[in-house]
mmCIF file of C-alpha atoms in Angstrom:
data_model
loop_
_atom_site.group_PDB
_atom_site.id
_atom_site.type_symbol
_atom_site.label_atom_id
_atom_site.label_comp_id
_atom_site.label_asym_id
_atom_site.label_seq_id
_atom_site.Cartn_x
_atom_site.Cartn_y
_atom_site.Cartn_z
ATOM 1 C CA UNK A 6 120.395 128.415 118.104
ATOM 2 C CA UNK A 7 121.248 125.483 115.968
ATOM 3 C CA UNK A 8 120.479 124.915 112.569
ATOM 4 C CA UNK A 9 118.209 121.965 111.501
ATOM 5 C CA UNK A 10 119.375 119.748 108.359
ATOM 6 C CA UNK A 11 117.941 116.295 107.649
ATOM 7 C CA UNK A 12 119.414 114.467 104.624
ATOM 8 C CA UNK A 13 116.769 113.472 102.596
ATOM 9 C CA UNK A 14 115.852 109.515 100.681
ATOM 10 C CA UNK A 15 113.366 107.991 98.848
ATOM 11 C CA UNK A 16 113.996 104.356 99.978
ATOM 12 C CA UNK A 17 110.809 102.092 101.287
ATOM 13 C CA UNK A 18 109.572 105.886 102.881
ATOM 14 C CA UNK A 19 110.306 109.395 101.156
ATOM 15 C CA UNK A 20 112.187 111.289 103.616
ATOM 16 C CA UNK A 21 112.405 115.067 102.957
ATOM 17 C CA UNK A 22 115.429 117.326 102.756
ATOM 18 C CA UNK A 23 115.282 119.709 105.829
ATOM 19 C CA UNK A 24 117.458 122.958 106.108
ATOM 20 C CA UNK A 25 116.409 125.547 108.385
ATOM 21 C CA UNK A 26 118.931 128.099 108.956
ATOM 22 C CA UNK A 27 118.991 130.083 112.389
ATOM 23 C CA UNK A 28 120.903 132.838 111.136
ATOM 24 C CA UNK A 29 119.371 133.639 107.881
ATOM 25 C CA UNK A 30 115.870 132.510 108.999
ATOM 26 C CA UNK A 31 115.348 130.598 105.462
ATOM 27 C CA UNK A 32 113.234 126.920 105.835
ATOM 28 C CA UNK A 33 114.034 125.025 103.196
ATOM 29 C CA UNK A 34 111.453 121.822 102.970
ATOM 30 C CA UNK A 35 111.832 119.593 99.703
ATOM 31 C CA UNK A 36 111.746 116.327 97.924
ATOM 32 C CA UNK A 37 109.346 114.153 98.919
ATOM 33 C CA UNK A 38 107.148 113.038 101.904
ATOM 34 C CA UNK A 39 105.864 110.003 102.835
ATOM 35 C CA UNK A 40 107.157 109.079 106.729
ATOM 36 C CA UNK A 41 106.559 105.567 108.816
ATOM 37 C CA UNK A 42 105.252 108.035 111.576
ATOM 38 C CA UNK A 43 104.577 111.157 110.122
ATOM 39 C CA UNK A 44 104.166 113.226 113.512
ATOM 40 C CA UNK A 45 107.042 111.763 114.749
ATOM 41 C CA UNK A 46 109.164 112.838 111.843
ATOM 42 C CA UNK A 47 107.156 117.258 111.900
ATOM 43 C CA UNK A 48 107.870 117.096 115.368
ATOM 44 C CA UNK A 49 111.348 118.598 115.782
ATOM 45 C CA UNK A 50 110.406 120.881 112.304
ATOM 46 C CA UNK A 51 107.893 121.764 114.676
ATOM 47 C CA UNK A 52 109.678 122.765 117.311
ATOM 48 C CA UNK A 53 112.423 124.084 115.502
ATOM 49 C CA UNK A 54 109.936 127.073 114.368
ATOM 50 C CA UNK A 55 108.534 127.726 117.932
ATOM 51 C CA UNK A 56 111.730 128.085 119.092
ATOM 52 C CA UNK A 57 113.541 130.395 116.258
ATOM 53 C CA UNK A 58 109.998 132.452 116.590
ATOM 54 C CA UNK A 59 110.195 132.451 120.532
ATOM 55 C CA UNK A 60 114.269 133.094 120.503
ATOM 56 C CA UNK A 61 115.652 134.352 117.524
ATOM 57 C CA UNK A 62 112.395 136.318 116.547
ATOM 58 C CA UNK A 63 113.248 137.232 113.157
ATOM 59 C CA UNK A 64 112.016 137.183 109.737
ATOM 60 C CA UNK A 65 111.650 133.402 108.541
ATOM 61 C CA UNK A 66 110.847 132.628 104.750
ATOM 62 C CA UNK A 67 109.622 128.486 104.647
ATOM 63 C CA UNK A 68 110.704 127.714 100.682
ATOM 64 C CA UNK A 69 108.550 123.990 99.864
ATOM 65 C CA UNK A 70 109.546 122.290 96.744
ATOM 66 C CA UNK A 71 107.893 119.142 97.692
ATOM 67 C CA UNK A 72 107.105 116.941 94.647
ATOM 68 C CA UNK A 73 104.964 114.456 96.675
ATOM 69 C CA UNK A 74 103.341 114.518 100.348
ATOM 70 C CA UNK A 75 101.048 112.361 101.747
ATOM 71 C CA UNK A 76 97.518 112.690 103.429
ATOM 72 C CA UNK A 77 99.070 112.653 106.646
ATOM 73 C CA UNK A 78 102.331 114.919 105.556
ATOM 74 C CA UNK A 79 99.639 117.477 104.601
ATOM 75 C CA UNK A 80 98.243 117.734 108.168
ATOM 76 C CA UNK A 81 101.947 118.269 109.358
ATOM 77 C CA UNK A 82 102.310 121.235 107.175
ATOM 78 C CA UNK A 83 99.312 122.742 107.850
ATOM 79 C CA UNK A 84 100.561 122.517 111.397
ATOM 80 C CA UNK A 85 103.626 124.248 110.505
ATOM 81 C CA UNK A 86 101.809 126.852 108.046
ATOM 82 C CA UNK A 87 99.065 128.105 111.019
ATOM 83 C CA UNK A 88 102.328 128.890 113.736
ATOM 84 C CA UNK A 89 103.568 130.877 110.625
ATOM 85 C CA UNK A 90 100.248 132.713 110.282
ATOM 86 C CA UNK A 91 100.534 133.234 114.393
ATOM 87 C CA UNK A 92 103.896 134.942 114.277
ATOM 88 C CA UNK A 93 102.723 137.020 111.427
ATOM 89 C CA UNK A 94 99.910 138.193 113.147
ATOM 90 C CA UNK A 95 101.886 138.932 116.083
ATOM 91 C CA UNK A 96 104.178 141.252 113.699
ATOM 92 C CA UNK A 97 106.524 138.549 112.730
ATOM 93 C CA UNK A 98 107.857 138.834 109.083
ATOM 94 C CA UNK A 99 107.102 135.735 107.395
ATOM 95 C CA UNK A 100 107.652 134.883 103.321
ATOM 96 C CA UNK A 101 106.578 131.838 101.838
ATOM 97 C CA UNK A 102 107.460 130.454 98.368
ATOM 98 C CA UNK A 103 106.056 127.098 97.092
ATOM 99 C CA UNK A 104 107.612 125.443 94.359
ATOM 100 C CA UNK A 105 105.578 123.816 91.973
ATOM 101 C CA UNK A 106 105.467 121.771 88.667
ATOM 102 C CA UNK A 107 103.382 123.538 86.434
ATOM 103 C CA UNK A 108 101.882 120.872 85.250
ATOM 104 C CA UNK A 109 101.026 119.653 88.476
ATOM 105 C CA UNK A 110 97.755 120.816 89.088
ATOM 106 C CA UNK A 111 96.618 118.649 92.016
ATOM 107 C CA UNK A 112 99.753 120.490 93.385
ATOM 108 C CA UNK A 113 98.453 123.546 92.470
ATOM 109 C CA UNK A 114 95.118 123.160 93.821
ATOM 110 C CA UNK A 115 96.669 121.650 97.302
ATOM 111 C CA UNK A 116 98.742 125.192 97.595
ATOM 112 C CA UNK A 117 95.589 127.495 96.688
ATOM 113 C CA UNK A 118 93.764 125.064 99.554
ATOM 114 C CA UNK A 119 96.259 126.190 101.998
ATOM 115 C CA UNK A 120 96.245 129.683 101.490
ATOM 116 C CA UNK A 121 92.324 129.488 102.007
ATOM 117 C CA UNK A 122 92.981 127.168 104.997
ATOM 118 C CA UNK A 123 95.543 130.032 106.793
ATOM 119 C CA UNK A 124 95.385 132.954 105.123
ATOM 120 C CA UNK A 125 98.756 133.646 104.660
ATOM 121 C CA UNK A 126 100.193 134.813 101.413
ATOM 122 C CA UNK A 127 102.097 131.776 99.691
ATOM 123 C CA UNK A 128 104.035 132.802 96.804
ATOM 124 C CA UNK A 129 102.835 129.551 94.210
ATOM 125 C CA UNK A 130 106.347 129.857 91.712
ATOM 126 C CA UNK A 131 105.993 126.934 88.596
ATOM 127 C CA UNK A 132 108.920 125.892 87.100
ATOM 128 C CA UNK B 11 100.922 69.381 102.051
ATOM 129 C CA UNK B 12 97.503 69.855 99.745
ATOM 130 C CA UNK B 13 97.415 73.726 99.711
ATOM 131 C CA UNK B 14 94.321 73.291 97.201
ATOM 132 C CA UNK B 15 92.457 72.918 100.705
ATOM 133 C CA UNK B 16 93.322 76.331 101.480
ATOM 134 C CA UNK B 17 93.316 78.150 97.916
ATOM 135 C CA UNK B 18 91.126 77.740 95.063
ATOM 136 C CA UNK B 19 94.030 78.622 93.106
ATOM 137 C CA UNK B 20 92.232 78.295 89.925
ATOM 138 C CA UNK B 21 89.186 80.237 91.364
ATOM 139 C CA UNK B 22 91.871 82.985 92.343
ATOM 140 C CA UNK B 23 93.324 83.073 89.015
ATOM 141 C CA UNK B 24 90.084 82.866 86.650
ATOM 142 C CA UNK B 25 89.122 86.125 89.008
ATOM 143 C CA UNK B 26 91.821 88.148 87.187
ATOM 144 C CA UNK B 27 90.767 89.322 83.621
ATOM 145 C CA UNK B 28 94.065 89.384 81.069
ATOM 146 C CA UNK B 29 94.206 93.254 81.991
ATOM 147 C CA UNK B 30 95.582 92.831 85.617
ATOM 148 C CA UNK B 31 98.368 94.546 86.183
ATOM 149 C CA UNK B 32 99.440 93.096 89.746
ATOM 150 C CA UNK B 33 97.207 91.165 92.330
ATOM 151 C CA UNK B 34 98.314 91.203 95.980
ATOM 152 C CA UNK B 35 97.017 90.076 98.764
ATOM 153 C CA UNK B 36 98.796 89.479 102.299
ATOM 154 C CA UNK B 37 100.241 91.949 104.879
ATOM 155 C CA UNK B 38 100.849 95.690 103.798
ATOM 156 C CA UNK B 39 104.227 96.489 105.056
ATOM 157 C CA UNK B 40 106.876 98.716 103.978
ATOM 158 C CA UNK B 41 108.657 95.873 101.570
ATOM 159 C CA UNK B 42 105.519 95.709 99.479
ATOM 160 C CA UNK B 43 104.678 99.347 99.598
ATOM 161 C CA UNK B 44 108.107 99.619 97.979
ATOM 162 C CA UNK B 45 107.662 96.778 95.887
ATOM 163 C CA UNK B 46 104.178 97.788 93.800
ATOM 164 C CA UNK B 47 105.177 101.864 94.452
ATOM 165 C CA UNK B 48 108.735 101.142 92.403
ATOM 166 C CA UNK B 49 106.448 99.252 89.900
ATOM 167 C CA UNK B 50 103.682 102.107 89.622
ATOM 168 C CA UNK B 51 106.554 104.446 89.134
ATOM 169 C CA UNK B 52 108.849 102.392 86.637
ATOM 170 C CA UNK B 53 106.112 100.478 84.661
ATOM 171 C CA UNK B 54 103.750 103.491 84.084
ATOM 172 C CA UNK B 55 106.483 106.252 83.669
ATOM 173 C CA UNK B 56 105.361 106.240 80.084
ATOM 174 C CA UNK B 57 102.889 108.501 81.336
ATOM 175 C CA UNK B 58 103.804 110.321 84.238
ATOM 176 C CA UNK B 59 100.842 112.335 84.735
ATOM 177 C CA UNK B 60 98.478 109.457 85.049
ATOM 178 C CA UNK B 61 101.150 106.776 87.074
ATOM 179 C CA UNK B 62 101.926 110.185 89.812
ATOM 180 C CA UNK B 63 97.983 109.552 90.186
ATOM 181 C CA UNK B 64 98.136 105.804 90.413
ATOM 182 C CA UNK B 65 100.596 105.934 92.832
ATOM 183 C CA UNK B 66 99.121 108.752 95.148
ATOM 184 C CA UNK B 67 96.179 106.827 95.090
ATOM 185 C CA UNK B 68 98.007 103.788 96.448
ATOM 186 C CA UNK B 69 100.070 105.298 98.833
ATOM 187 C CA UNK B 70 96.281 106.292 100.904
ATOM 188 C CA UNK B 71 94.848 103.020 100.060
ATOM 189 C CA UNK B 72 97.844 100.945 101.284
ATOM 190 C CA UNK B 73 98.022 102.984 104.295
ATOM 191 C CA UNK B 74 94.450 102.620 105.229
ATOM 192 C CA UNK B 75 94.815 99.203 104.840
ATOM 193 C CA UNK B 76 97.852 98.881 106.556
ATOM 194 C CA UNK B 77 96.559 100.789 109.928
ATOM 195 C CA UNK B 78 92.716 99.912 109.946
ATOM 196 C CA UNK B 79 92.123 96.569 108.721
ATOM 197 C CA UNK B 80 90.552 94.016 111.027
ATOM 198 C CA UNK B 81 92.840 91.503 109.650
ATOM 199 C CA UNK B 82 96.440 91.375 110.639
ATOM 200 C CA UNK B 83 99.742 89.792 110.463
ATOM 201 C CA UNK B 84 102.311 89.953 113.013
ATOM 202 C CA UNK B 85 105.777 90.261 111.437
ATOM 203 C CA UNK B 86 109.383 89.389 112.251
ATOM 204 C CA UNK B 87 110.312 92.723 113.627
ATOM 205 C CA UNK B 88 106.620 92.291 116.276
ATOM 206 C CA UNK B 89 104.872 94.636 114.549
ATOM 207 C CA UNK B 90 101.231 94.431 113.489
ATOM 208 C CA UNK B 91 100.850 95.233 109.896
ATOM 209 C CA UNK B 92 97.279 95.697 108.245
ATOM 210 C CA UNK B 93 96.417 92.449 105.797
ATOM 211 C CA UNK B 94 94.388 93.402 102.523
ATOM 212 C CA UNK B 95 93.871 92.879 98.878
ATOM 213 C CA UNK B 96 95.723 95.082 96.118
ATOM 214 C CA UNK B 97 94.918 94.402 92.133
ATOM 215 C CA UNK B 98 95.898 97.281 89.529
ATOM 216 C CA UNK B 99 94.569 96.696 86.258
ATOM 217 C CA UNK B 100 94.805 98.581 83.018
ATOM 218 C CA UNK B 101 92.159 99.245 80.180
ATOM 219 C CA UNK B 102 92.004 101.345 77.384
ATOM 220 C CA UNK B 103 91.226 104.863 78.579
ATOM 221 C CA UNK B 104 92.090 104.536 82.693
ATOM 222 C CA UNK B 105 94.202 102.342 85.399
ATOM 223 C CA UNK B 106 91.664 101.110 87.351
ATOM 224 C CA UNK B 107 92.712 100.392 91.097
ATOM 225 C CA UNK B 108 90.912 98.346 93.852
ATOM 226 C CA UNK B 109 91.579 97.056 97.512
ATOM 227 C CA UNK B 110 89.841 95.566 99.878
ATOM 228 C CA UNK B 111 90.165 94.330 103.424
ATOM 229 C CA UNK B 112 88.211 92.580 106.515
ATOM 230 C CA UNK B 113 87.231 95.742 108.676
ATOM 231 C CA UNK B 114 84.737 95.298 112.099
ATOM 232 C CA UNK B 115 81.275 95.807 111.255
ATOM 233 C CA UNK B 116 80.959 98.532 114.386
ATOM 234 C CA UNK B 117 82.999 100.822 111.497
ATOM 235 C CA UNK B 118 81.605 100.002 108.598
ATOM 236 C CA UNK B 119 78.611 102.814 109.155
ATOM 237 C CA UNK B 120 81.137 105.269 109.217
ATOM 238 C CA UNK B 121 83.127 104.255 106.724
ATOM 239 C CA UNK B 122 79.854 103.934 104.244
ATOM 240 C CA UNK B 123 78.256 107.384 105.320
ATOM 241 C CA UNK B 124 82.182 109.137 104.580
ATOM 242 C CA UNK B 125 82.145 107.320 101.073
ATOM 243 C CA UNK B 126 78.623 108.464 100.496
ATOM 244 C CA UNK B 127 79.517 111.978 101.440
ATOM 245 C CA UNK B 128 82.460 112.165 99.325
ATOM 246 C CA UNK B 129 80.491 110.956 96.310
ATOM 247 C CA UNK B 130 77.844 113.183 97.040
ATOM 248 C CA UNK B 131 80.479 116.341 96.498
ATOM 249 C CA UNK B 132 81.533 118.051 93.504
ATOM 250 C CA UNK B 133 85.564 118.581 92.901
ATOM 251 C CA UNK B 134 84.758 122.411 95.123
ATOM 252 C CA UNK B 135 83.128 121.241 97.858
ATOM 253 C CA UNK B 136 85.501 117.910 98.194
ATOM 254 C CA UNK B 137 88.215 120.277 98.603
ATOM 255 C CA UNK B 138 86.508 122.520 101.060
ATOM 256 C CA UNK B 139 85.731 118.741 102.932
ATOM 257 C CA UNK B 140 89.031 118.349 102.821
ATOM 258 C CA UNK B 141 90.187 121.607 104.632
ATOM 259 C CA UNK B 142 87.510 120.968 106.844
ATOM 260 C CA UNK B 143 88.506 117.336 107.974
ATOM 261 C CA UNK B 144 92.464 118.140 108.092
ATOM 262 C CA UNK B 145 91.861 120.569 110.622
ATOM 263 C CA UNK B 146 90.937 118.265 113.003
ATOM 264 C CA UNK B 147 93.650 116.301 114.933
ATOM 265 C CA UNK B 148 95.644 113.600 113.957
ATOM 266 C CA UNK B 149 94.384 110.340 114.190
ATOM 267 C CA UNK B 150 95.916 108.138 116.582
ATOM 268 C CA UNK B 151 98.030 106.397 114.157
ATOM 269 C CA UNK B 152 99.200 109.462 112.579
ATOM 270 C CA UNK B 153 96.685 110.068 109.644
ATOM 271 C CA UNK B 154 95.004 112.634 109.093
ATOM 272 C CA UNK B 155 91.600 111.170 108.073
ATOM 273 C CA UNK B 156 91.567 112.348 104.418
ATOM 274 C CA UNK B 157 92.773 109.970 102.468
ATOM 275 C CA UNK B 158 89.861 108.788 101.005
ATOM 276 C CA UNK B 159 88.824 112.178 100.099
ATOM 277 C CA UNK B 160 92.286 112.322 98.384
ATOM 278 C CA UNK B 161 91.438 109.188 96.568
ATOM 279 C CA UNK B 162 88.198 111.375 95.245
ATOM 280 C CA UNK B 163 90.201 114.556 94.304
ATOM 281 C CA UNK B 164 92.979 112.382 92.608
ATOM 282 C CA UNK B 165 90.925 109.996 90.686
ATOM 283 C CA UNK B 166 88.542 112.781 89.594
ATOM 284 C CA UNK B 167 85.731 109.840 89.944
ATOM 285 C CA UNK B 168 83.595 108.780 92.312
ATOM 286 C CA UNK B 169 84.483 106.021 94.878
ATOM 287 C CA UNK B 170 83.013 102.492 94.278
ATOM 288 C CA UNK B 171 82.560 101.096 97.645
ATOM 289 C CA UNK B 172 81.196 97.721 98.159
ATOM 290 C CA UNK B 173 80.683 95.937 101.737
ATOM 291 C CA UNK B 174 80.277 92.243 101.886
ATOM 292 C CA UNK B 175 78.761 91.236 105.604
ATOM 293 C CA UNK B 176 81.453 88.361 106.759
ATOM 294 C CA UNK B 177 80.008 87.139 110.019
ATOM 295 C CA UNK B 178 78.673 88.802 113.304
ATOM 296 C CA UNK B 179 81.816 90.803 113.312
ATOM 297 C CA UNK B 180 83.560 91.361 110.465
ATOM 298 C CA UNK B 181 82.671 92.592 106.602
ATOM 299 C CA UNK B 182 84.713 92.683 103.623
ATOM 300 C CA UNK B 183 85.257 96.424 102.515
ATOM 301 C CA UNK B 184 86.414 97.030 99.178
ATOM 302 C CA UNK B 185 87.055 99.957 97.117
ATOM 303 C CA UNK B 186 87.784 100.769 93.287
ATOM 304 C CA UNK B 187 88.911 103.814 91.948
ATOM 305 C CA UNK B 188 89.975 104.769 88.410
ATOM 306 C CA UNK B 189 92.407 107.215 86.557
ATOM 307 C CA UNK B 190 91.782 108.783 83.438
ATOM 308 C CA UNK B 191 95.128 107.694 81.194
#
């Protein structure tokens, strides 16, 4: 299975920095997100996790350091966050770490809303 | 050409008190996003807290403009790009931020009974709104039909929506929002 890296930017739209890693399972998300077409852009991130669950089927630790997301980025990781809650339910190892400015506390709050929303055990780590 | 037949231009300006900031009003592409979002971010970097909330606040307004208003401006590149109104003033304790565009009068009950509802919430149950509303699908043009509750959380105030009937079809929505400095 292939690895998925996207080059981030912060141009007219804040593209992301993508690095998920078949063989070590790590998914890396950071920078910033704020896409022309949003589902267009989660799609293959998407898929990406299906398939590693589906094929590879080993642990898989998402590490977010997003500084900024939009309304509609948010939507796209909760899609992202509930297939993680699936596979960990289904006995899949999952870790998640979310970086965080400490004094970001919308931030904070939009973390602690997620793990009401799925569930899972985020790992909220300031710097 | 006498464009004083198509703008009061004096009317336009004497709406704008000294403490306007920037006053926009035409389509809502990506240029201009860039435009006022590099402004937000360079000109009120003096205070980061407050100009990461201006410009959060923006970015949903902008984008509901530029996807649901009734008025729009086909561009070079065919696309149809949302028209609306975008002033950013500053007074002593907050940045105050407004838009407005035309929207069709068959949406403006649900746009009024959201607003309503969202100032109706404390911060608690806006968030739990929130989680409840971003479960749903995606809209059709990608959004994910929270970004006025956003505009609540962020601004830590409540929404000051105003509709203005137009004609049979169309009203003039508006919306202004501050943030504490």
């Amino acid at each position: 299975m292939e690895n998925l890296e996207i080059e981030g930017s912060h141009k007219n739209f804040f593209i992301p920095s993508v690095s998920f890693n078949a063989k070590t399972g790590i998914c890396e998300l950071s920078g910033e997100s704020f896409l022309e077409d949003t589902v267009e852009f989660y799609k293959p991130l998407i898929n990406w996790v299906e398939d590693y669950i589906e094929l590879v089927h080993g642990p898989l630790a998402l590490i977010i350091r997003l500084t900024y997301f939009n309304t509609s980025t948010s939507r796209s990781i909760l899609d992202i966050l509930n297939i993680l809650k699936d596979y960990e339910e289904s006995g899949g190892e999952v870790v998640i770490n979310w970086h965080f400015d400490e004094n970001d506390i919308d931030m904070e709050e939009d973390i602690d809303d997620y793990i009401i929303d799925t569930g899972l055990d985020i790992n909220k780590i300031p710097f | 050409m006498n464009y004083s037949k198509q703008v009061n231009i004096l009317d336009y300006h004497s709406s704008f008190d000294q403490d306007t900031r920037i006053s926009y009003k035409g389509p809502i592409d990506e240029k201009i996003l860039q435009a006022i979002g590099t402004y937000i971010e360079g000109v009120l970097n003096k205070n980061q807290k407050a100009s990461k909330k201006v410009f959060k606040i923006f970015i949903e307004l902008a984008q509901n403009i530029s996807y649901y208003s009734a008025e729009k401006n086909t561009m070079k590149n065919n696309k149809e790009i949302g028209v609306g109104m975008v002033i950013i003033s500053e007074a002593e304790d907050t940045y105050n931020f407004m838009t407005g565009n035309l929207v069709k009068n068959d949406d403006i009950v649900s746009i009024i009974e959201k607003s309503e509802i969202i100032n109706s919430l404390d911060r608690e149950e806006l968030r739990e709104y929130k989680r409840e509303q971003r479960k749903l699908p995606h809209s059709q043009k990608g959004g994910a039909n929270i970004g006025l509750i956003q505009v609540a959380l962020t601004s830590s105030h409540p929404l000051d929506i105003e509709v203005i009937p137009v004609d049979d079809d169309l009203s003039f929505f508006s919306i202004a929002v501050k943030i504490d400095k």
